[in-house]
PDB file of C-alpha atoms in Angstrom:
ATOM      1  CA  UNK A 552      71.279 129.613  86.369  1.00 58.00           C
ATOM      2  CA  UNK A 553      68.420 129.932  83.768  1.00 90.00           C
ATOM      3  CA  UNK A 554      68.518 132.709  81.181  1.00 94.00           C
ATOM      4  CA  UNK A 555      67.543 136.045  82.038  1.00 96.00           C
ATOM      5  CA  UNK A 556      65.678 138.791  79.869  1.00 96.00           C
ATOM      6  CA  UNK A 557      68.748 140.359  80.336  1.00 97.00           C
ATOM      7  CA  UNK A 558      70.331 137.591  77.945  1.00 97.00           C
ATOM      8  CA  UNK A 559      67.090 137.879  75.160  1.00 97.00           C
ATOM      9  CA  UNK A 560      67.881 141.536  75.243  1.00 97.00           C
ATOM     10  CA  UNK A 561      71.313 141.408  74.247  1.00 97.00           C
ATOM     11  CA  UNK A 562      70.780 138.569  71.871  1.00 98.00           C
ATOM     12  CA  UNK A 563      68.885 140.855  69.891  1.00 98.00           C
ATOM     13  CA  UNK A 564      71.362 143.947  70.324  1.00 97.00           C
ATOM     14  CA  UNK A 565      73.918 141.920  69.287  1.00 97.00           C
ATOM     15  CA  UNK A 566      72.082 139.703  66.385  1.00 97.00           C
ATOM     16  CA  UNK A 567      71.807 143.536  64.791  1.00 97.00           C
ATOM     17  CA  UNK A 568      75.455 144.053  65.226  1.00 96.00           C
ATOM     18  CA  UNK A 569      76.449 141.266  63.181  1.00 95.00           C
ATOM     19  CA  UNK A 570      74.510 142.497  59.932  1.00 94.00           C
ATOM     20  CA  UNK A 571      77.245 145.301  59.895  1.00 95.00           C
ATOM     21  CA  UNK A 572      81.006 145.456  59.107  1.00 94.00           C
ATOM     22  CA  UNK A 573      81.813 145.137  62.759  1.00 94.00           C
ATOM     23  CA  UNK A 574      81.063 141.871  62.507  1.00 94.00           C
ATOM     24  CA  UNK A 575      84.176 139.282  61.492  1.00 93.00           C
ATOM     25  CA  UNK A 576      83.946 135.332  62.695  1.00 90.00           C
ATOM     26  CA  UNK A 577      87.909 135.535  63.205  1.00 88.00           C
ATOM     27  CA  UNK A 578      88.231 138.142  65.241  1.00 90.00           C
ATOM     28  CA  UNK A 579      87.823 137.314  69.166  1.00 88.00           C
ATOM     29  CA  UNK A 580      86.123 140.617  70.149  1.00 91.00           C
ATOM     30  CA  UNK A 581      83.881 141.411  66.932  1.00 92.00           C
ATOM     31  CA  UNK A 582      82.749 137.250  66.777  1.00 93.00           C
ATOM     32  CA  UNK A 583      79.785 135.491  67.950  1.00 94.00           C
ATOM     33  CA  UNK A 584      80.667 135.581  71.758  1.00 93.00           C
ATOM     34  CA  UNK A 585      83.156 138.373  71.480  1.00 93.00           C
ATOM     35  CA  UNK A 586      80.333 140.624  70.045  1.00 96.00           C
ATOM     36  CA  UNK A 587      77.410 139.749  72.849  1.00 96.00           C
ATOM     37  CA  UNK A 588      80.064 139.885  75.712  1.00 94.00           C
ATOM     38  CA  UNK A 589      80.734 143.315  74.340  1.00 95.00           C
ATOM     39  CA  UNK A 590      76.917 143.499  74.551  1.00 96.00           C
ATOM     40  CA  UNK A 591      76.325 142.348  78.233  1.00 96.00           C
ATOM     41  CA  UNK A 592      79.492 144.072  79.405  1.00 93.00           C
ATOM     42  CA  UNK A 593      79.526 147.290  77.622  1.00 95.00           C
ATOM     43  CA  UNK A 594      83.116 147.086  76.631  1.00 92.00           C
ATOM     44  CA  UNK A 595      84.527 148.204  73.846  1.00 93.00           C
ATOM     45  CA  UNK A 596      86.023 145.720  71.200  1.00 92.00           C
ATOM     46  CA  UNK A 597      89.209 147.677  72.369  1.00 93.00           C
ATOM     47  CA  UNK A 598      88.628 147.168  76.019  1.00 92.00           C
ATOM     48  CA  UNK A 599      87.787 143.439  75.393  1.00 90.00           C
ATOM     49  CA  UNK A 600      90.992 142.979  73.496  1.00 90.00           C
ATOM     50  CA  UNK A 601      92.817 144.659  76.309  1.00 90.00           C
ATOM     51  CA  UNK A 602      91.234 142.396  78.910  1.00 87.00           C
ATOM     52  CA  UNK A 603      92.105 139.418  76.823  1.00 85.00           C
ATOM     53  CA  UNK A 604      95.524 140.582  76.640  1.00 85.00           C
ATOM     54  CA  UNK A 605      96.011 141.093  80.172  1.00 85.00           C
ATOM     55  CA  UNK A 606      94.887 138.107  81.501  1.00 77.00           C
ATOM     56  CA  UNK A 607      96.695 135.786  78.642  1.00 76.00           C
ATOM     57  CA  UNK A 608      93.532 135.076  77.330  1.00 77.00           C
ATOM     58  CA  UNK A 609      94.568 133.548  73.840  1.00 76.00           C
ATOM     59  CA  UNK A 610      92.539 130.903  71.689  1.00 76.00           C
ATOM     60  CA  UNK A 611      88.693 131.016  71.228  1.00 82.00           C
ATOM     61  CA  UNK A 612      85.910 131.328  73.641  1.00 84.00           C
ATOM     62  CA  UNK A 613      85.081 128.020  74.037  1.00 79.00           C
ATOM     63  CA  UNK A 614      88.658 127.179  75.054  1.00 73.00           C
ATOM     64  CA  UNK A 615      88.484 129.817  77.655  1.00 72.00           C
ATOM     65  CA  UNK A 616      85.283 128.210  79.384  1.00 75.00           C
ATOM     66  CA  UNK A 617      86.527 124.553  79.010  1.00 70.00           C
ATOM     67  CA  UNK A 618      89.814 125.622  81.227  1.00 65.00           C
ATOM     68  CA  UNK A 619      87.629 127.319  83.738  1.00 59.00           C
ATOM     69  CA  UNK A 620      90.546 129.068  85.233  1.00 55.00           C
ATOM     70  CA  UNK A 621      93.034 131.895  84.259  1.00 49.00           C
ATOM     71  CA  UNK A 622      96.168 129.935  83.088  1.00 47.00           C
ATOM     72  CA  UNK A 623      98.709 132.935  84.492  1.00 49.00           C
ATOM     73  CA  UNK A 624      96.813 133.045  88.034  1.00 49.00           C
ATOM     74  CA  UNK A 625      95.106 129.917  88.540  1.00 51.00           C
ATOM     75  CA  UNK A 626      92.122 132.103  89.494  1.00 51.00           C
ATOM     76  CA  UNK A 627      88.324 131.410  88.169  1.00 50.00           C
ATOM     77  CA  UNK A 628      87.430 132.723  85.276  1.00 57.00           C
ATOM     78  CA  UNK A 629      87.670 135.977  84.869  1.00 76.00           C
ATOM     79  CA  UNK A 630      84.659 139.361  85.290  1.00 81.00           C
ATOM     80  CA  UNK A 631      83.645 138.619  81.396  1.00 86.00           C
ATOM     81  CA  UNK A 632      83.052 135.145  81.716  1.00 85.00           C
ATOM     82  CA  UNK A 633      81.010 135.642  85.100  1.00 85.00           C
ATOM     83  CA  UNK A 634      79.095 138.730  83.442  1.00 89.00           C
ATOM     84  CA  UNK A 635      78.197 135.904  80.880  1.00 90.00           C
ATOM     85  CA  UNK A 636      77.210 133.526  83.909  1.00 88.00           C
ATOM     86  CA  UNK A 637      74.895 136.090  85.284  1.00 90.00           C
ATOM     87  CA  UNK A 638      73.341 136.682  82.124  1.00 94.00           C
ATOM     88  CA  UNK A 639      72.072 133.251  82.532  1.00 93.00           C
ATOM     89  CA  UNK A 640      75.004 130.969  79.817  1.00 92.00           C
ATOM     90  CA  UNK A 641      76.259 127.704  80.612  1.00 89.00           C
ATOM     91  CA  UNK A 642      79.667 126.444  79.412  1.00 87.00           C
ATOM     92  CA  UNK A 643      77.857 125.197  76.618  1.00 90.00           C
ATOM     93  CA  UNK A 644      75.759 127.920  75.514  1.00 94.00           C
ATOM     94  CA  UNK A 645      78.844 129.533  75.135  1.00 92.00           C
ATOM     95  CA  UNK A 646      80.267 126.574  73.295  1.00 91.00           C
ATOM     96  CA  UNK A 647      77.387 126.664  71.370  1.00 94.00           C
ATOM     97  CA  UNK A 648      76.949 129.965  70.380  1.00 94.00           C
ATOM     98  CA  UNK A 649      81.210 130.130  68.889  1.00 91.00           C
ATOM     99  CA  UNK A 650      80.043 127.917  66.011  1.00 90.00           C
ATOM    100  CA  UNK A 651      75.798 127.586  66.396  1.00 93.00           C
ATOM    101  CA  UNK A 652      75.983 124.264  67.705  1.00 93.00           C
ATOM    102  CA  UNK A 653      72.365 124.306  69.792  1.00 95.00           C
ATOM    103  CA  UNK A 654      69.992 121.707  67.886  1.00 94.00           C
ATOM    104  CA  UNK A 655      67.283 123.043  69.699  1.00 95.00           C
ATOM    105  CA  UNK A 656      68.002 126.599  68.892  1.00 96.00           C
ATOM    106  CA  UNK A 657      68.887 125.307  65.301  1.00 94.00           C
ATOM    107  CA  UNK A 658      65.597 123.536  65.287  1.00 94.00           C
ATOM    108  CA  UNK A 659      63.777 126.767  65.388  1.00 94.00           C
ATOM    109  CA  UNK A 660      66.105 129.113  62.898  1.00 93.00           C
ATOM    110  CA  UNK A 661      66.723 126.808  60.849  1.00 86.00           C
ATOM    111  CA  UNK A 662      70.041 126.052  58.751  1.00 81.00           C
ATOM    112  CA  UNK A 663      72.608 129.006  59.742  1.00 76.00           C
ATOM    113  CA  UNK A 664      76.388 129.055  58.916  1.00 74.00           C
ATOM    114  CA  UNK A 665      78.517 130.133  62.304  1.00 68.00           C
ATOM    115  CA  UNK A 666      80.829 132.560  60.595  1.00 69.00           C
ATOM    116  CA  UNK A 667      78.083 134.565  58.377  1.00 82.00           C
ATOM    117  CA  UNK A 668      76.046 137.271  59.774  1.00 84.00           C
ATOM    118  CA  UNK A 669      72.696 136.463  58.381  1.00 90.00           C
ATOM    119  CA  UNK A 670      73.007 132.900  60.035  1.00 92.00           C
ATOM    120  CA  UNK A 671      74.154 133.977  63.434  1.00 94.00           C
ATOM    121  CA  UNK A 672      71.439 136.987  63.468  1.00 95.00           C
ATOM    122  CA  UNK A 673      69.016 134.075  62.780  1.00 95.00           C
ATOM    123  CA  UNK A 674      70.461 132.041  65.476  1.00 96.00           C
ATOM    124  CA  UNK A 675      70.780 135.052  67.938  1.00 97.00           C
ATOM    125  CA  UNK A 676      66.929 135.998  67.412  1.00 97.00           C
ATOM    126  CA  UNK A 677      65.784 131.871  67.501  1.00 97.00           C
ATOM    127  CA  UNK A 678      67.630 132.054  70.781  1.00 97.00           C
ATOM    128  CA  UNK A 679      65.635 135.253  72.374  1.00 97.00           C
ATOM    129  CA  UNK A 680      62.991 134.258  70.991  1.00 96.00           C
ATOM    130  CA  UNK A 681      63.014 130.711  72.999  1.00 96.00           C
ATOM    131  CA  UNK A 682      64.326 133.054  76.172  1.00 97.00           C
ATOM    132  CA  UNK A 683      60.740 135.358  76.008  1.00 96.00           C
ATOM    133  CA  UNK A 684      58.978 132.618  75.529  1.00 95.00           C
ATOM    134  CA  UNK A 685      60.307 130.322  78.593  1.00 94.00           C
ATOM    135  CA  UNK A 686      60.099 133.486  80.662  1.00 93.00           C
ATOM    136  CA  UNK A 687      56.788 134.556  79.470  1.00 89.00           C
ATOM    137  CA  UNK A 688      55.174 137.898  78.788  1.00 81.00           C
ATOM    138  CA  UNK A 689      57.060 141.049  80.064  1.00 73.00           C
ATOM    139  CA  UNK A 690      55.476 143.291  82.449  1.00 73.00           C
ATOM    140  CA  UNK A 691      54.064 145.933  81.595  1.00 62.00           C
ATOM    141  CA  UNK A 692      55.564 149.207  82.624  1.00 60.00           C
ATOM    142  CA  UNK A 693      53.007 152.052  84.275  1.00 67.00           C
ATOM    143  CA  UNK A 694      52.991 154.774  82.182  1.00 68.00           C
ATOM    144  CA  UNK A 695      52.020 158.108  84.137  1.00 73.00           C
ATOM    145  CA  UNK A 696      49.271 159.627  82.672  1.00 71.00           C
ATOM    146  CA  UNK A 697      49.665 163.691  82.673  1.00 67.00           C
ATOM    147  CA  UNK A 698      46.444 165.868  81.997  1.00 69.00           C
ATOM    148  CA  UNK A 699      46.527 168.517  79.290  1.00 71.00           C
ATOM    149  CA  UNK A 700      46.687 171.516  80.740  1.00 68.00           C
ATOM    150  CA  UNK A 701      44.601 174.653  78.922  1.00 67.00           C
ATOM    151  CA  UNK A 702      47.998 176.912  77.703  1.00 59.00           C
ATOM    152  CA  UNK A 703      48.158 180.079  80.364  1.00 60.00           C
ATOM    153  CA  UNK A 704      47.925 183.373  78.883  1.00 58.00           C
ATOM    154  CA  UNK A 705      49.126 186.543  80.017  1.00 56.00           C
TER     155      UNK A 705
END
């Protein structure tokens, strides 16, 4: 599947989020991936850690994808991951995105360090960037026009 607006959209949601406290590298629902699948899913950090909890889900992100199954019911991955999917990720853009691993998003934002916010904003807005620009321009919404109307008085 090819990235969606959808995806560029919360890229830069999320990119803001991590120029705040609620940002922290080492925490599974307030890092990289934890933060934009908050994002695209509109969980809660608390919900996501939930979630996690109830399906075993331990380790990182990029573990989850590379098992492609849930390890307590041998079912495929699980609603998060495929709201990820339909957002328009690979496997690898997840990978990727844990520790801002894409050269060719690199390429564009330049140096960034995967466990600072500045650097994974960066990343996060080369990334949406390359997304609007593959897609090209957004269409334009019709605005409805309403005539002033002379005030009425009594």
């Amino acid at each position: 599947m090819a990235w969606t607006r959808e995806l560029a959209d919360a890229l830069r949601a999320t990119a803001a989020v991590v120029m705040t406290p609620e940002y922290d590298w080492g925490d599974a629902q307030r890092c990289n991936c934890g933060l934009l699948a908050r994002e695209l899913t509109g969980m809660t950090g608390q919900q996501l850690r939930e979630f996690r909890r109830k399906h075993d889900w331990t380790g990182c992100w990029g573990d989850r994808v590379r098992s492609g199954t849930c390890p307590q019911t041998g079912e495929p991955l699980n609603a998060v991951m495929a709201k990820l999917f339909q957002a328009g990720l690979t496997s690898d853009d997840i990978i990727n995105l844990e520790v801002l691993a894409d050269r060719r998003i690199l390429d564009r934002a330049g140096p960034c360090i995967f466990c600072r916010g500045h650097g994974v904003s960066k990343y996060m807005l080369a990334w949406a960037d390359m997304i609007d620009e593959q897609l090209g321009p957004r269409e334009a919404v019709p605005i409805e026009v309403v005539p002033e109307q002379e005030p009425a008085f009594i």
